[in-house]
Coordinates of C-alpha atoms in Angstrom, one line a residue:
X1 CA -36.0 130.4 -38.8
X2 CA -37.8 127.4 -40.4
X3 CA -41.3 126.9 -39.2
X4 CA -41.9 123.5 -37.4
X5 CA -44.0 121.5 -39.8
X6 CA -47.2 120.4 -38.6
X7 CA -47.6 116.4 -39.0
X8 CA -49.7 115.4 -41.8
X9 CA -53.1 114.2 -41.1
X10 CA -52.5 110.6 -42.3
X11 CA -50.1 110.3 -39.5
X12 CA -52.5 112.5 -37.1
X13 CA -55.0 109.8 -37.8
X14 CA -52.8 107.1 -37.5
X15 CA -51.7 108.1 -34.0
X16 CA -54.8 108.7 -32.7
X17 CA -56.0 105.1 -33.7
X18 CA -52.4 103.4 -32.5
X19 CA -52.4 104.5 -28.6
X20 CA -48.9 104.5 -26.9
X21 CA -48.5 101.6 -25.2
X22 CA -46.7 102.0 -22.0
X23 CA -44.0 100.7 -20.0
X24 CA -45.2 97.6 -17.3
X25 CA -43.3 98.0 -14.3
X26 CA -42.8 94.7 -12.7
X27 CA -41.8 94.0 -9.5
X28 CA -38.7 92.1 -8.7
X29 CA -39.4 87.9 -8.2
X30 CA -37.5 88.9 -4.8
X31 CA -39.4 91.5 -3.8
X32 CA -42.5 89.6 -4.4
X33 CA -41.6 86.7 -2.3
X34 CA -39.9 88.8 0.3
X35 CA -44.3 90.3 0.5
X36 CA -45.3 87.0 0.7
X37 CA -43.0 85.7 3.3
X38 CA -43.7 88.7 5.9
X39 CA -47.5 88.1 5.6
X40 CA -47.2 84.6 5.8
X41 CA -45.1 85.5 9.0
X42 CA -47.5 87.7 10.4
X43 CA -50.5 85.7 10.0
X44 CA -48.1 82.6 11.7
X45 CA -47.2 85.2 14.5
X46 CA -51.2 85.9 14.6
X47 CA -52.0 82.0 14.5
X48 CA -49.3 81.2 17.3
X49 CA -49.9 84.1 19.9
X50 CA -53.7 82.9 19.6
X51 CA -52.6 79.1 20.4
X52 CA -50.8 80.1 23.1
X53 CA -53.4 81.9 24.9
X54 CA -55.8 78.6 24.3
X55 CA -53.2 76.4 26.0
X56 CA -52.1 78.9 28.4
X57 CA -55.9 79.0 29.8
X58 CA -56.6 75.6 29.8
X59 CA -53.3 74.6 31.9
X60 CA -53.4 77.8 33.8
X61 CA -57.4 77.7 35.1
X62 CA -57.8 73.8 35.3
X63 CA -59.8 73.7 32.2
X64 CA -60.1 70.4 30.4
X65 CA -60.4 69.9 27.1
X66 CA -63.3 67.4 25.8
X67 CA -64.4 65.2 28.1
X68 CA -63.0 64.0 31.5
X69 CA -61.3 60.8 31.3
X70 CA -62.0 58.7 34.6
X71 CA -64.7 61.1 35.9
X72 CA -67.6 60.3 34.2
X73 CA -69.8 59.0 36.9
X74 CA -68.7 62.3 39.5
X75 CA -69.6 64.5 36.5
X76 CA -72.9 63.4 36.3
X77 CA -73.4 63.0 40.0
X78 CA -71.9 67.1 40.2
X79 CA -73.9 68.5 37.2
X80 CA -77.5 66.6 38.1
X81 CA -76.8 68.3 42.1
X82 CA -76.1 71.6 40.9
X83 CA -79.1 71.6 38.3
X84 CA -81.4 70.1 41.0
X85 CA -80.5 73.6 42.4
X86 CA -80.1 76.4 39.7
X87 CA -83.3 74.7 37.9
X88 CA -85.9 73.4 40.7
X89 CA -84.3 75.9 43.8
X90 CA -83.5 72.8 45.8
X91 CA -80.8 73.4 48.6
X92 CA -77.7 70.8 48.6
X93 CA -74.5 70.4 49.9
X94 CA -71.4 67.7 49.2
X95 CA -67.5 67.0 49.8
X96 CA -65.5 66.8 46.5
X97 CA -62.4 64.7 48.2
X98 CA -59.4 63.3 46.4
X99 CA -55.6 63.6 46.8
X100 CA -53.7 66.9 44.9
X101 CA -54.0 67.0 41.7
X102 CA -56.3 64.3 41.1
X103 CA -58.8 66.8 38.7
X104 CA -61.2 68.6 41.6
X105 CA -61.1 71.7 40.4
X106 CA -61.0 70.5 37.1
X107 CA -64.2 68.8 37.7
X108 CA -65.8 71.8 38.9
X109 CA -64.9 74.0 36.6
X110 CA -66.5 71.6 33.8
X111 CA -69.3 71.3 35.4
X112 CA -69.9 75.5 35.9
X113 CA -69.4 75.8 31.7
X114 CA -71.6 73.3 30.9
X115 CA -74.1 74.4 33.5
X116 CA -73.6 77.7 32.0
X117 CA -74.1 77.1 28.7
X118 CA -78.0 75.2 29.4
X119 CA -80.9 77.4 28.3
X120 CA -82.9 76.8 31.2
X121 CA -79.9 78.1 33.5
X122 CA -79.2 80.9 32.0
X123 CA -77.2 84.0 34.0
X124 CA -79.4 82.6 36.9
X125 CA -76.7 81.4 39.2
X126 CA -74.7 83.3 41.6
X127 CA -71.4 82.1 42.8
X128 CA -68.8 82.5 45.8
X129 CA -65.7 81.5 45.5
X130 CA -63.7 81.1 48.9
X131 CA -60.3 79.8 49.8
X132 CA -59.1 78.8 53.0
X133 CA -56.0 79.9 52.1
X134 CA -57.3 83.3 51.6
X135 CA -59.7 83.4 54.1
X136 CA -58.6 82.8 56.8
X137 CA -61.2 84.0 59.7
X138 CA -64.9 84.3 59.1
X139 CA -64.7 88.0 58.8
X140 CA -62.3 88.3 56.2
X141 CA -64.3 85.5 54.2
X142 CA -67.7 88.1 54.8
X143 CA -66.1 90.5 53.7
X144 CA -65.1 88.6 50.3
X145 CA -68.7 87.2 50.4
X146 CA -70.5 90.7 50.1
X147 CA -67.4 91.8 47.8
X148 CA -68.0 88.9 45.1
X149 CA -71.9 89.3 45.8
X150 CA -71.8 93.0 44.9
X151 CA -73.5 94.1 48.3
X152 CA -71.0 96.7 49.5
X153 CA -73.4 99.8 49.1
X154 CA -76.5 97.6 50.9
X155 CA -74.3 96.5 53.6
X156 CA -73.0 100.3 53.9
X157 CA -72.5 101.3 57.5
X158 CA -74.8 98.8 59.7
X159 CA -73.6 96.9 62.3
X160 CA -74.8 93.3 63.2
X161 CA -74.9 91.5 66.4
X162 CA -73.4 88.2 65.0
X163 CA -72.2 86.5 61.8
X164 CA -75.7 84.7 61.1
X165 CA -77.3 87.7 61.2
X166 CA -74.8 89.4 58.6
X167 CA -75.0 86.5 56.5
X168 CA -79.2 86.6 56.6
X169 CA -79.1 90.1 55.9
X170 CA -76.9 89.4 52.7
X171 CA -79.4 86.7 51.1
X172 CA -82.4 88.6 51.8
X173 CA -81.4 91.3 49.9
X174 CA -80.7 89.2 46.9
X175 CA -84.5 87.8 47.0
X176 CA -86.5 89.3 43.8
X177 CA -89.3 92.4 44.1
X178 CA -92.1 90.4 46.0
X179 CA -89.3 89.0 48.5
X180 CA -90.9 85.4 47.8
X181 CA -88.6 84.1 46.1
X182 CA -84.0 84.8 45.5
X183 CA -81.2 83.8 43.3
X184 CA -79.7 80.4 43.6
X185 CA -76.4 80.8 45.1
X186 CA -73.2 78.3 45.0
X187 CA -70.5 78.3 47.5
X188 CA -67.4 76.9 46.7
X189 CA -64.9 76.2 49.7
X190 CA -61.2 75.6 48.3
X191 CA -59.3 73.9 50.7
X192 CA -62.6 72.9 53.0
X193 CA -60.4 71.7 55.9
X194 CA -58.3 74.7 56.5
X195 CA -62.4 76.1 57.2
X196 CA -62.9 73.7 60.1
X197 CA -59.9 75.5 62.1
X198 CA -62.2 78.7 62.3
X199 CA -63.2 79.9 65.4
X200 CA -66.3 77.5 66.8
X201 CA -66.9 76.9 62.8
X202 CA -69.1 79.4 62.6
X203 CA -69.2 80.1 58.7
X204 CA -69.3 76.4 57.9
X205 CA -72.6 75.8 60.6
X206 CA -74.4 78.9 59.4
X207 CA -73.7 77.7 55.3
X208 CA -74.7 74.3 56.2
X209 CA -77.5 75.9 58.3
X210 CA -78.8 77.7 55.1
X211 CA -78.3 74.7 52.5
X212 CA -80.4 72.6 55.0
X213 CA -83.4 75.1 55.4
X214 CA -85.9 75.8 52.5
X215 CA -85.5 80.0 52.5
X216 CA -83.0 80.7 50.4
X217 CA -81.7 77.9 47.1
X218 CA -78.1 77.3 48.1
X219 CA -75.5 74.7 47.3
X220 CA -72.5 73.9 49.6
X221 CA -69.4 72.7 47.7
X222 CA -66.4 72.0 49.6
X223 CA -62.7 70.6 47.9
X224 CA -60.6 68.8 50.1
X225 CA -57.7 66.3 50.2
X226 CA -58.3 65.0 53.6
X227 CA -59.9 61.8 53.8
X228 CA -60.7 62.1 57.4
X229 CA -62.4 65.2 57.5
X230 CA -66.0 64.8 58.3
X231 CA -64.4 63.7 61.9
X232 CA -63.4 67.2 62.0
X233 CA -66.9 69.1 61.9
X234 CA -68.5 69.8 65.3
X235 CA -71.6 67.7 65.9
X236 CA -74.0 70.3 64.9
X237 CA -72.1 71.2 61.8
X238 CA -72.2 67.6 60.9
X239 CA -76.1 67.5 61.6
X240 CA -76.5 70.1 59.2
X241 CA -74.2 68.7 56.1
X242 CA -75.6 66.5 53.7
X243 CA -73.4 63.6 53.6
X244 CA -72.9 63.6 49.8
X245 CA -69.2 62.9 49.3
X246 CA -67.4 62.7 45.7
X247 CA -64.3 60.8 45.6
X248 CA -61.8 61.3 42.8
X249 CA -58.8 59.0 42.1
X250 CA -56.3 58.9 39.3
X251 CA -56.9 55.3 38.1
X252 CA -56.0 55.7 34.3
X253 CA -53.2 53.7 33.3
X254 CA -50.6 55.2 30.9
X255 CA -52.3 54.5 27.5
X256 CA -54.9 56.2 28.8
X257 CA -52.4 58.8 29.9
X258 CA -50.4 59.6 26.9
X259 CA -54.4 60.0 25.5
X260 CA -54.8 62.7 28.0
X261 CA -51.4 64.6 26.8
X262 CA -52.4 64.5 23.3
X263 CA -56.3 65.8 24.1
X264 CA -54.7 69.0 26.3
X265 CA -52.3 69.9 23.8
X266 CA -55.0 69.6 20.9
X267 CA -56.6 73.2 19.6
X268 CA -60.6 72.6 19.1
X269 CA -62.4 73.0 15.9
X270 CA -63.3 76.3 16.1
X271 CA -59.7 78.0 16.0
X272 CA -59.7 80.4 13.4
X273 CA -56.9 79.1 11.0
X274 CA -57.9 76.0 10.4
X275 CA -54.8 75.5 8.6
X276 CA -52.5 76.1 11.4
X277 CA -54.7 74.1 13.7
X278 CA -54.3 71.0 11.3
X279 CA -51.0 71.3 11.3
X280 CA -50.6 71.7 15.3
X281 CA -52.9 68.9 15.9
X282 CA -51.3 66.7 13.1
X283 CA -47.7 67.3 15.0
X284 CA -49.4 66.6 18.1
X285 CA -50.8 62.9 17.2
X286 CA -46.9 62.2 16.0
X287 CA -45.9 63.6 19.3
X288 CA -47.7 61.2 21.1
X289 CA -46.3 58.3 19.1
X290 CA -42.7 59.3 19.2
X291 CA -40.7 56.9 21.6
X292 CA -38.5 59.6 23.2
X293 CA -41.7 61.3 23.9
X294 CA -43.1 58.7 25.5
X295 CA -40.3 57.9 27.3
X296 CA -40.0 61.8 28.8
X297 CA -44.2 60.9 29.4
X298 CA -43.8 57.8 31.2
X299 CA -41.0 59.3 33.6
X300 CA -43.3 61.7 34.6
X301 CA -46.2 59.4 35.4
X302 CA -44.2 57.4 37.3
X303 CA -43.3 60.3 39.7
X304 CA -46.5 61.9 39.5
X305 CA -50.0 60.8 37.9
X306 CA -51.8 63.9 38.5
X307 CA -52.4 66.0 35.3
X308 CA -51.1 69.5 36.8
X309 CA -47.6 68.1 36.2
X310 CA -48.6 67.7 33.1
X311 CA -49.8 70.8 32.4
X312 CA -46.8 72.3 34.0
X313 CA -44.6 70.8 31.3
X314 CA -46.9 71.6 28.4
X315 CA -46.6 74.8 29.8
X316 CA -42.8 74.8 29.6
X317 CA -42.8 73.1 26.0
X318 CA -45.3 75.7 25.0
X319 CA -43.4 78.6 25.6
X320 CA -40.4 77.1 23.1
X321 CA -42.3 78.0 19.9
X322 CA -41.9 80.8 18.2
X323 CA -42.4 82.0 14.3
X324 CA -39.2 80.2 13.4
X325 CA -40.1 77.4 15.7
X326 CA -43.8 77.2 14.8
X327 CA -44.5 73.3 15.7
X328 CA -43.1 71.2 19.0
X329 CA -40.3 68.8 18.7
X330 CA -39.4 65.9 20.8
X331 CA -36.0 68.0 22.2
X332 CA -38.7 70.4 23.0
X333 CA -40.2 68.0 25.7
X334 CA -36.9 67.2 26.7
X335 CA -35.8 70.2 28.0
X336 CA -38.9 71.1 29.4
X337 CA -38.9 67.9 31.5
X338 CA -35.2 69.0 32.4
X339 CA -36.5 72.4 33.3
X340 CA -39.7 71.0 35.2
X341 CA -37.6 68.8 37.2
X342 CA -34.6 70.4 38.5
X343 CA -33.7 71.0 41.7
X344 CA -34.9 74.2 43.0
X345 CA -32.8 73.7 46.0
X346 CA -30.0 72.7 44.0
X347 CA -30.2 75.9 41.8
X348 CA -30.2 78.1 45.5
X349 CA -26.5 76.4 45.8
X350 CA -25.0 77.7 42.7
X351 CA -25.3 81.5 43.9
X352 CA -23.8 80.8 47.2
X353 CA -20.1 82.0 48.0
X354 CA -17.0 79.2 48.5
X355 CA -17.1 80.0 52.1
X356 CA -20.9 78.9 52.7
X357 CA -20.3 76.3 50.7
X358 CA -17.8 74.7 52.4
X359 CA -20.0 74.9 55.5
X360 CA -22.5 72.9 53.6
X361 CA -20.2 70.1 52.6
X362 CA -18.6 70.3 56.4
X363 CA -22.5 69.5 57.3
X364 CA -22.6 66.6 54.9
X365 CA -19.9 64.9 56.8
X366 CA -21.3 65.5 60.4
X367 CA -24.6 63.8 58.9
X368 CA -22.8 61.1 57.5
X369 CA -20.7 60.6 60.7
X370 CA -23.4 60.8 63.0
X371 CA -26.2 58.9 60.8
X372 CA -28.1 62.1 60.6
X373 CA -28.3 63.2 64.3
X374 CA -28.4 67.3 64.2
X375 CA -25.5 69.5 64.6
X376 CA -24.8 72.9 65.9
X377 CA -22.7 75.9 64.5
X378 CA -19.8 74.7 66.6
X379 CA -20.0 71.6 65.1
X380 CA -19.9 73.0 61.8
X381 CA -17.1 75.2 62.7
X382 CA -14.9 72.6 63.8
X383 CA -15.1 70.4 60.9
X384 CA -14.4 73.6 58.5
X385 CA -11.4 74.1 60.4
X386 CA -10.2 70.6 60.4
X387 CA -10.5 70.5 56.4
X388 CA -8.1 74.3 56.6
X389 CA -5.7 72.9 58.7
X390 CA -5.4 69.7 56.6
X391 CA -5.2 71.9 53.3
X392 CA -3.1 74.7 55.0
X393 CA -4.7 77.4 52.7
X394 CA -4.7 80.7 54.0
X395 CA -7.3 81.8 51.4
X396 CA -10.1 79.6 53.4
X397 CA -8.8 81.1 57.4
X398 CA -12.1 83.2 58.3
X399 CA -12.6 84.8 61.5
X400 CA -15.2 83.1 63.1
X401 CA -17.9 86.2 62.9
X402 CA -17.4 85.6 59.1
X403 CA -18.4 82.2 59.5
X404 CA -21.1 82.4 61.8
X405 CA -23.1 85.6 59.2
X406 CA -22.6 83.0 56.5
X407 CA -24.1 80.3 58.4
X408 CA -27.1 82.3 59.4
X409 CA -27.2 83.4 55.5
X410 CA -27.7 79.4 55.0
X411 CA -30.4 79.6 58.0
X412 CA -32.5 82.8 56.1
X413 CA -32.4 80.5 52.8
X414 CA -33.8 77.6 54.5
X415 CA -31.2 75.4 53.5
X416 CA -30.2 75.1 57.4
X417 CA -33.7 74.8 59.6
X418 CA -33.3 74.7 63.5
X419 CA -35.0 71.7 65.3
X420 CA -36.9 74.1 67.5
X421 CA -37.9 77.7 68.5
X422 CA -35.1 79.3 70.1
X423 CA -35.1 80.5 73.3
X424 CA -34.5 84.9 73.4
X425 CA -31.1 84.3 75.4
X426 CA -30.1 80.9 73.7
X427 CA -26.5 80.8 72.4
X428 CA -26.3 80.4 68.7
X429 CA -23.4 78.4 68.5
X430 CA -25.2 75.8 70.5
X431 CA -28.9 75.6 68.8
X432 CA -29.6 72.4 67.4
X433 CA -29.8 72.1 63.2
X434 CA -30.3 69.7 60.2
X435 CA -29.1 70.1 57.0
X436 CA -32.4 70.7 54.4
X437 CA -30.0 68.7 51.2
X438 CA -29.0 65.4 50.8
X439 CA -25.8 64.2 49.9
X440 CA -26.9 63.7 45.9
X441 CA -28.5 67.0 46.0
X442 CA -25.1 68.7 47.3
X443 CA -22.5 66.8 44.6
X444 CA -25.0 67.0 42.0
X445 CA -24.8 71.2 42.4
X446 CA -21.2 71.6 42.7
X447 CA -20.8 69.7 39.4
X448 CA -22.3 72.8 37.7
X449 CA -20.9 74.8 40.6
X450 CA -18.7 77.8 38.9
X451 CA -14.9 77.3 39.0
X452 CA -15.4 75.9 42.5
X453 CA -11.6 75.0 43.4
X454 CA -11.1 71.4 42.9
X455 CA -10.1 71.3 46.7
X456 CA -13.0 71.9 48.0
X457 CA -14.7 69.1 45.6
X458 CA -12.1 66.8 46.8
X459 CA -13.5 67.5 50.3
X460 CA -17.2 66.9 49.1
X461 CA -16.2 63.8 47.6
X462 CA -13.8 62.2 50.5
X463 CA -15.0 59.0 52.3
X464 CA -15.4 58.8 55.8
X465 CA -11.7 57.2 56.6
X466 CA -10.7 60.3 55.3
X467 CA -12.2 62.8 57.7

């Protein structure tokens, strides 16, 4: 065989100076964008579960954004109180009173962060947060005391004589090494007045007691929506308390209002894409001049002017957006106002059965024959029979035991409430009732009722010539 030649050096040379050049491998345009696409979605899905949880906190824990509108003066008033106490260890105690929803705990809350965040504060404020919905006896609210005070291993096994003395015990052993001198402590008292209905008013005498004294720095802040309640202390609970009251009212008008909405649903400065945030904050100012908008807005003020509607609805608007739905929309609002105000009794009526339903309409009659005078079982019974017979459907012909376990069904939804307490021997068929709907309430859930036999309409819709 032939030798394979060797390459002559000329070309050996001209090889080595001429490098291969090699193939580029480029990616497909539709790959490319496909890349770009997912990571702008990821960092949208990033950007949108991090606005959520902004929002979500400030409607969920009463946290305003910004400043308060309308509350300017009780701010000050709150925040100067509290720093008398945290910064010069003065005692103090005041009422923050003002109908549901007009911004008390709101209020509160501001004023803690931006007591917080003062220098000469510091971590040097204890607090104790009680409910009187919670609480419900001194000893269970003692018990949450040491809990949220972190004295369960002092307290340990010892047993007091009396609740003053547990208490004392409690803030002397928060007092520093040389026992001279103790931690500034605030008690807040959600839902003050349900505190006055404990026994002899112990916890609010011995608070009140402390606040007054100069032994221990502590500050006495009860929320309330009575207006009458300082007639509701004891006399010596009264001597003790301070007299500072706080009264909050919703007086902004609905410029102000629509202000408001577009302040809450703002995300602050700091957010980390500042991009997104633009964008949100941009959509938001157009929100807030979109007449459908308004008008879902102003329907809501009129009904309610207190701003945790509000931040129910945002809530409900909130949860809409998504990575394909990134920004709110006016429809958006819309159905969260649809949602927010529907019926909740009304929604209970769409799961019930034909049978109790006819006893509900057969109670509508009886209160519009007898101008809303209460009605027993029999009654009911009667009229359901009348509307059978008249029919002459054997598909509607219960036994009576039937009809009485759906009736009390109606009674265990609260739909049907009994006038009074019966008696343990009382006949059932005879205990007084009132229907818990109205007539609009009733009609307006058998429109959406499913396939509810147009008979039974026709009964729900008859006059009273016709019964």
């Amino acid at each position: 065989m032939r030798p394979l030649s060797r390459p002559s050096s000329a070309r050996a040379a001209a090889s080595l100076r001429e490098p291969r050049m090699q193939p580029v491998r480029r990616m497909k345009p539709s790959a490319m964008s496909k890349r770009k696409v997912k990571d702008s979605s990821a960092e949208s899905a990033e950007s949108i579960s991090q606005m959520q949880k902004i929002l979500r906190e400030r409607f969920c824990h009463h946290c305003a954004a910004g400043k308060l509108a309308g509350m300017e003066q009780q701010y000050r008033h709150l925040l100067e109180l509290l720093k008398r106490t945290t910064v010069h260890g003065e005692s103090n105690s005041a009422l923050l009173i003002g109908p549901r929803g007009s911004g008390k705990t709101t209020l509160l809350n501001h004023v803690l962060k931006d007591l917080r965040e003062m220098k000469e504060v510091r971590e040097n404020l204890l607090e104790v947060h009680l409910n009187g919905l919670l609480q419900t006896n001194d000893k269970v609210a003692l018990k949450e005391i040491t809990r949220q005070l972190q004295l369960e291993n002092v307290v340990g096994d010892k047993v007091f004589g009396s609740f003053a003395e547990n208490l004392a015990f409690l803030l002397e052993a928060l007092r520093k090494g040389n026992r001279t001198s103790s931690c500034p402590i605030l008690f807040v008292l959600d839902e003050f007045d349900l505190f006055v209905h404990h026994k002899n008013q112990t916890l609010l005498y011995n608070l009140f007691d402390i606040s007054q004294s100069a032994q221990t720095p502590v500050t006495v802040i009860g929320l309330t929506c009575r207006q009458d309640i300082l007639e509701l202390l004891e006399k010596r609970v009264k001597s003790r308390f301070s007299h500072r009251q706080i009264y909050l009212m919703n007086s902004f008008n609905f410029t102000q209002y629509m202000k408001i909405f577009k302040k809450e649903l703002s995300l602050p400065d700091e957010f980390p894409d500042e991009t997104f945030a633009q964008k949100w904050n941009n959509n938001a100012q157009h929100l807030s001049e979109d007449k459908t908008v308004q008008d879902v807005l102003r329907k809501l003020f009129q009904h309610s002017k207190e701003l945790r509607s509000l931040h129910s609805l945002l809530m409900l608007a909130v949860s809409a957006v998504t990575v394909h739905h990134p920004l709110l929309t006016a429809a958006d609002l819309q159905e969260a106002s649809r949602q927010h105000s529907s019926d909740s009794k009304a929604n209970i009526v769409h799961g019930l059965s034909v049978l109790e339903i006819c006893l509900i309409i057969a109670m509508k009659h009886l209160n519009e024959v007898y101008d809303g005078e209460p009605f027993n079982f029999q009654m009911v019974y009667n009229e359901f029979q009348k509307f059978i017979q008249r029919k002459a459907h054997s598909m509607y012909n219960f036994e009576k035991p039937v009809v009485m376990k759906a009736f009390e069904h109606l009674l265990q939804l609260e739909l049907v409430q009994p006038l009074e307490r019966p008696a343990a021997r009382a006949q059932r068929e005879y205990l007084l009732m009132k229907l818990l709907l109205d007539s609009s309430q009733i009609m307006d859930a058998l429109q959406v009722y499913p396939n509810c036999p147009t008979d039974v309409k026709q009964w729900a819709a008859s006059s009273l010539s016709w019964l």
